[in-house]
XYZ file of C-alpha atoms in Angstrom:
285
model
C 11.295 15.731 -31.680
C 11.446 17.588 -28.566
C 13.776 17.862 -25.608
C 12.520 15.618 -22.986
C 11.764 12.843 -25.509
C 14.767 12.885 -26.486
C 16.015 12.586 -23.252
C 13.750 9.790 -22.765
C 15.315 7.632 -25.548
C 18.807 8.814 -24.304
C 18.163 7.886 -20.793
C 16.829 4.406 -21.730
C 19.827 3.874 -24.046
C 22.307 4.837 -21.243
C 20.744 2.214 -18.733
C 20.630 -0.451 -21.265
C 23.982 0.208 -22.003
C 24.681 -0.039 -18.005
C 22.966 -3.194 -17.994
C 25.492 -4.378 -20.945
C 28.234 -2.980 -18.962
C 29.391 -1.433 -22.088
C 31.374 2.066 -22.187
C 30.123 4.337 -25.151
C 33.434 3.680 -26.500
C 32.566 -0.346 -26.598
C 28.846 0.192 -27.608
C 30.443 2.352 -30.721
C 32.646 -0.104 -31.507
C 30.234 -3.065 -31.960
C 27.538 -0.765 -33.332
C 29.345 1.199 -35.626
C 27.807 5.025 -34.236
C 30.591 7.122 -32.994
C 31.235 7.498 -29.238
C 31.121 11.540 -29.702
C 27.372 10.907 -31.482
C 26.389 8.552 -28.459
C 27.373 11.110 -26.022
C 25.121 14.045 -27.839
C 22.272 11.200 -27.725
C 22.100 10.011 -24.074
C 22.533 13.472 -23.343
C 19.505 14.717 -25.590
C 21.485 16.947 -28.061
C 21.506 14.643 -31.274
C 18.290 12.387 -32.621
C 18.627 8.810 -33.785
C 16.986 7.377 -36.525
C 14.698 4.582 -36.476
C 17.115 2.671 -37.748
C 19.993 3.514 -35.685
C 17.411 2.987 -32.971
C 16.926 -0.961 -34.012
C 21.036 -1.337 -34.885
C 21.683 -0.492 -31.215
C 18.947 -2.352 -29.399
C 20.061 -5.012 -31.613
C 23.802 -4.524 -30.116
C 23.020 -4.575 -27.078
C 20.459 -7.574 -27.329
C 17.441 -5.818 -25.620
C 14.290 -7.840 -25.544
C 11.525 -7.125 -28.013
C 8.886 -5.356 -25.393
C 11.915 -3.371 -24.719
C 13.142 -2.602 -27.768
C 9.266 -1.423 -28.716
C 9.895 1.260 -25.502
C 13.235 2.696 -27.221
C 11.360 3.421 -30.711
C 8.335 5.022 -28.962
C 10.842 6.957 -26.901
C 12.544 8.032 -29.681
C 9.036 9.066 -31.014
C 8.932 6.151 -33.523
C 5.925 3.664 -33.623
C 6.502 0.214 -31.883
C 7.488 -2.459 -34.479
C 6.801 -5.628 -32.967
C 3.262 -6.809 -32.621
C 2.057 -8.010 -29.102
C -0.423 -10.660 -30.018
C -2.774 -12.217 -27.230
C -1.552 -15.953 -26.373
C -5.172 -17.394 -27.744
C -5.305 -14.816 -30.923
C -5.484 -16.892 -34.130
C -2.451 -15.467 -35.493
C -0.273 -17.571 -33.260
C -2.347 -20.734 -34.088
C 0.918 -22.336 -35.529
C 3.068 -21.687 -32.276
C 0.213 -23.133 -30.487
C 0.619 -26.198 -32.381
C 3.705 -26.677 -32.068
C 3.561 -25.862 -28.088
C 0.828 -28.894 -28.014
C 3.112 -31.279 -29.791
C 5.558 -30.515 -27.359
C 2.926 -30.909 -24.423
C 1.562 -33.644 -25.707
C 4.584 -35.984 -26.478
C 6.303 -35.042 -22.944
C 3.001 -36.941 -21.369
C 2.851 -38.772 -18.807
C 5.529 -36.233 -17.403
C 4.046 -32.922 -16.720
C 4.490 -29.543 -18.720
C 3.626 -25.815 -19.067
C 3.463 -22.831 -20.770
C 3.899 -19.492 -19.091
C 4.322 -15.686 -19.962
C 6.645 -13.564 -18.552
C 6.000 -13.151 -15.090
C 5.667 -16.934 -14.320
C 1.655 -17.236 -15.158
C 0.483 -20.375 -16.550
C -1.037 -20.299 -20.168
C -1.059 -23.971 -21.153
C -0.410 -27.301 -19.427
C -0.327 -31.025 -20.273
C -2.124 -33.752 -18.246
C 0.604 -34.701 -16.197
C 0.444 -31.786 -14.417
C -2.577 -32.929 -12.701
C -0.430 -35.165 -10.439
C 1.465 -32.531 -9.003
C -1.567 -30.235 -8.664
C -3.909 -32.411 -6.968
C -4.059 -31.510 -3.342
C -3.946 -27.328 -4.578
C -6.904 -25.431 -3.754
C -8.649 -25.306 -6.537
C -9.238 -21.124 -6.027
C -5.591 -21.036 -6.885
C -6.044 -22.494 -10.195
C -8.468 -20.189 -11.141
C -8.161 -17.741 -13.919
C -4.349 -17.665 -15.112
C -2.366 -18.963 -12.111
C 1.144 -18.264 -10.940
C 3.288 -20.690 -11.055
C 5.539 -19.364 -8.033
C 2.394 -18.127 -5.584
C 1.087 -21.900 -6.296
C 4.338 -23.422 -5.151
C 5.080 -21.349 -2.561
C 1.548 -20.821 -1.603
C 0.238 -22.328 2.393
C -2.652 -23.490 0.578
C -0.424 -24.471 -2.765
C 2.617 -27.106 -2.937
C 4.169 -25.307 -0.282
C 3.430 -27.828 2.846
C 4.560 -30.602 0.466
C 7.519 -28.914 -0.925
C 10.657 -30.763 0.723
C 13.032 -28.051 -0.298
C 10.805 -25.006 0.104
C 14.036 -22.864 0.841
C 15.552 -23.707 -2.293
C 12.500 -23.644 -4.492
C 11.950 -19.872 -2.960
C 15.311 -18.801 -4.101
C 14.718 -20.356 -7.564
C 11.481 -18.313 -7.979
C 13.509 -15.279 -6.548
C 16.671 -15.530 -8.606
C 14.242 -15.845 -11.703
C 12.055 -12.891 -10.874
C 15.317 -10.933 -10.233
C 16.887 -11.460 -13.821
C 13.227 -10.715 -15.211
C 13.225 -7.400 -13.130
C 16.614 -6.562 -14.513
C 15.022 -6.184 -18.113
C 11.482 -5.206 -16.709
C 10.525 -2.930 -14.163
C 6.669 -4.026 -14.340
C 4.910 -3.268 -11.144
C 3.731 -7.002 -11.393
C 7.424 -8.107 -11.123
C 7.735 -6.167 -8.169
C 4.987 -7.404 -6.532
C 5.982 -11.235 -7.324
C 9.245 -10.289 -5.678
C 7.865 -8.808 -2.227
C 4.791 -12.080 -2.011
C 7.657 -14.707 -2.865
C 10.023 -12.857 -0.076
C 7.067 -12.720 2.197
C 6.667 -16.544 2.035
C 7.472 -18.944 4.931
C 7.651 -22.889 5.101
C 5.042 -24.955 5.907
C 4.661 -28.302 6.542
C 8.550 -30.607 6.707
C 11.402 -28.399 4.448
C 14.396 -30.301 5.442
C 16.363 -27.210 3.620
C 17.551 -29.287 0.848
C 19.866 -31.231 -0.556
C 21.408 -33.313 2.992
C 24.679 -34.646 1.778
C 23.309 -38.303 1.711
C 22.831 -39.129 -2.001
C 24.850 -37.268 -4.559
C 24.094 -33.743 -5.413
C 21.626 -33.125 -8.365
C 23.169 -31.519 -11.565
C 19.993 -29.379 -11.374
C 17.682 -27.601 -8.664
C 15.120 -30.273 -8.031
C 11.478 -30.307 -7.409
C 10.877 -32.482 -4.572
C 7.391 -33.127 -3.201
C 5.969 -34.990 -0.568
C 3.018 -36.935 -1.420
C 0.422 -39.567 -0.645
C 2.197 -42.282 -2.420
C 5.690 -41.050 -1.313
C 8.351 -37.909 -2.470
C 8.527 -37.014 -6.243
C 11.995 -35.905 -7.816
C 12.414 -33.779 -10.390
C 13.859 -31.287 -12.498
C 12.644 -28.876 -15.175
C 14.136 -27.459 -19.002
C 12.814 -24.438 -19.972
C 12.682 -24.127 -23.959
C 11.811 -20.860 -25.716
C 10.790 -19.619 -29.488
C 14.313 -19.097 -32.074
C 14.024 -15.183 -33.307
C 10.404 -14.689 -32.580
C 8.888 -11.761 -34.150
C 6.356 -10.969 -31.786
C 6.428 -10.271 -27.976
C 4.205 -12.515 -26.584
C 6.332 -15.472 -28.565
C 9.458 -13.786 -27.457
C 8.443 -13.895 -23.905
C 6.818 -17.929 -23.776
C 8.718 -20.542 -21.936
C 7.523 -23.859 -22.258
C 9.230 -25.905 -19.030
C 9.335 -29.660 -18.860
C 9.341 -31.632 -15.673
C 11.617 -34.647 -15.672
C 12.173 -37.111 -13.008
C 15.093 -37.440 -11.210
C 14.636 -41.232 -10.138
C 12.837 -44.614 -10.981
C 10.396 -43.935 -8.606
C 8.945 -40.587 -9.663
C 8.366 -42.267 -12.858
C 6.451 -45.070 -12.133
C 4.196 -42.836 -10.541
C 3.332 -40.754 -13.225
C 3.242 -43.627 -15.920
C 0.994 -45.269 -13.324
C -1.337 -42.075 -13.241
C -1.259 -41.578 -16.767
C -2.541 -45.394 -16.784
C -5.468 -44.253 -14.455
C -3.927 -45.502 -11.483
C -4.365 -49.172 -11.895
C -0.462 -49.619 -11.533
C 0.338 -49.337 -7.699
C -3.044 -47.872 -7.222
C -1.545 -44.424 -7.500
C -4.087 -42.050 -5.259
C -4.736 -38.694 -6.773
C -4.701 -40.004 -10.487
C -7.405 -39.177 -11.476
C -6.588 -35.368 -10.478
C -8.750 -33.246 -12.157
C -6.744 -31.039 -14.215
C -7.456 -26.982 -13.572
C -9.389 -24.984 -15.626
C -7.600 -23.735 -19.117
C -6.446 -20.173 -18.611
C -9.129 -18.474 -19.746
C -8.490 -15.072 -21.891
């Protein structure tokens, strides 16, 4: 191995291990490699093994994509497979992310990748999605340039302010593990967004203060309330499973879900207007 890719892998390692907030003292004492033989390998003097590689990526809980980086830094071949969302190989996590789609209906649900783009939806998700421009939905959409969006939910959005610093706070914990260009320019169009329409700022001090961030949207039959979960894979083996998260609206009152049982019934309950949304194109490979 040369110089400079050593110094590669040893740079990497030192950041992650900045990230961590771990000392080379502390990383050698939960990963068993002495702090002298850390030192010589940040600094490019000593080569780690592939295995040593995985034992301290391991340690210091780096993300698979990440991990993949270290090894072909240290002039290793990636390990972990990055398999396309739609490949047949991840038929059975497909199946299982339609269960989980399907049986949160009426209530809506997605599936996104990493930076936020949509991959799969259920039904409900129509409701909230029916007054978007349609162009939006195109292709793989964004979930935070649809919310946020002038022609998105953003002149409905009630809380825009707070929504915005959800999406940011998000973005900034993904950009703390991945310096993509994409995540950068997430960052600068979410920053660059303004409210449109009635954000009352949030929460007002009249009703008691959600136990999570809501979602609350002004519509033609009055202002959905809700909150989200976001549920990932258990010890994936592959990066595109590592990086799904399957979120799951939920409503925060009585009202919000008679609305989307009513829609779900075709509207013939309260004559819910919208409900028969049409939902946006599947994300298309």
């Amino acid at each position: 191995m040369t110089g400079p890719a050593l110094t590669a892998f040893g740079s990497l390692l030192r950041q992650w291990r900045g990230r961590r907030r771990l000392s080379q003292f502390d990383l050698s004492v939960e990963s068993g490699v002495s702090a002298r033989h850390l030192s010589r390998i940040e600094t490019g003097r000593a080569e780690p093994s592939r295995r040593m590689v995985a034992r301290l990526a391991e340690v210091l809980d780096v993300p698979l994509r990440e991990r993949n980086a270290l090894l072909v830094a240290a002039g290793f071949a990636p390990e972990w497979a990055e398999t396309d969302y739609w490949d047949e190989r991840l038929a059975p996590a497909r199946r299982a992310i339609a269960m989980i789609l399907e049986h949160h209906e009426p209530l809506p649900a997605v599936v996104t990748d990493r930076f936020g783009n949509l991959l799969d939806f259920n039904a409900g998700l129509g409701v909230l999605l029916d007054e978007v421009d349609p162009d939006l939905l195109r292709g793989r959409p964004n979930l935070a340039t649809v919310a946020l969006h002038p022609r998105g939910l953003g002149p409905r959005l009630r809380n825009f302010e707070e929504v915005r610093r959800y999406f940011l706070d998000r973005l900034r914990a993904q950009l703390a593990v991945d310096e993509d260009p994409a995540v950068f320019a997430l960052i600068e169009e979410v920053l660059a967004r303004e409210a449109v329409g009635s954000d009352d700022g949030g929460w007002d001090g009249s009703a008691p203060s959600p136990f999570a961030l809501p979602l609350r949207l002004a519509t033609a039959w009055g202002e959905l309330s809700l909150f989200t979960t976001i549920a990932t894979f258990g010890a994936p083996r592959d990066v595109t499973v590592a990086e799904l998260a399957v979120e799951l609206f939920f409503p925060l009152d009585e009202a919000t879900s008679a609305v989307f049982a009513a829609a779900a019934a075709g509207g013939e309950a309260g004559g819910i207007p919208g409900s028969e949304s049409v939902r946006p194109a599947r994300a298309e490979d």
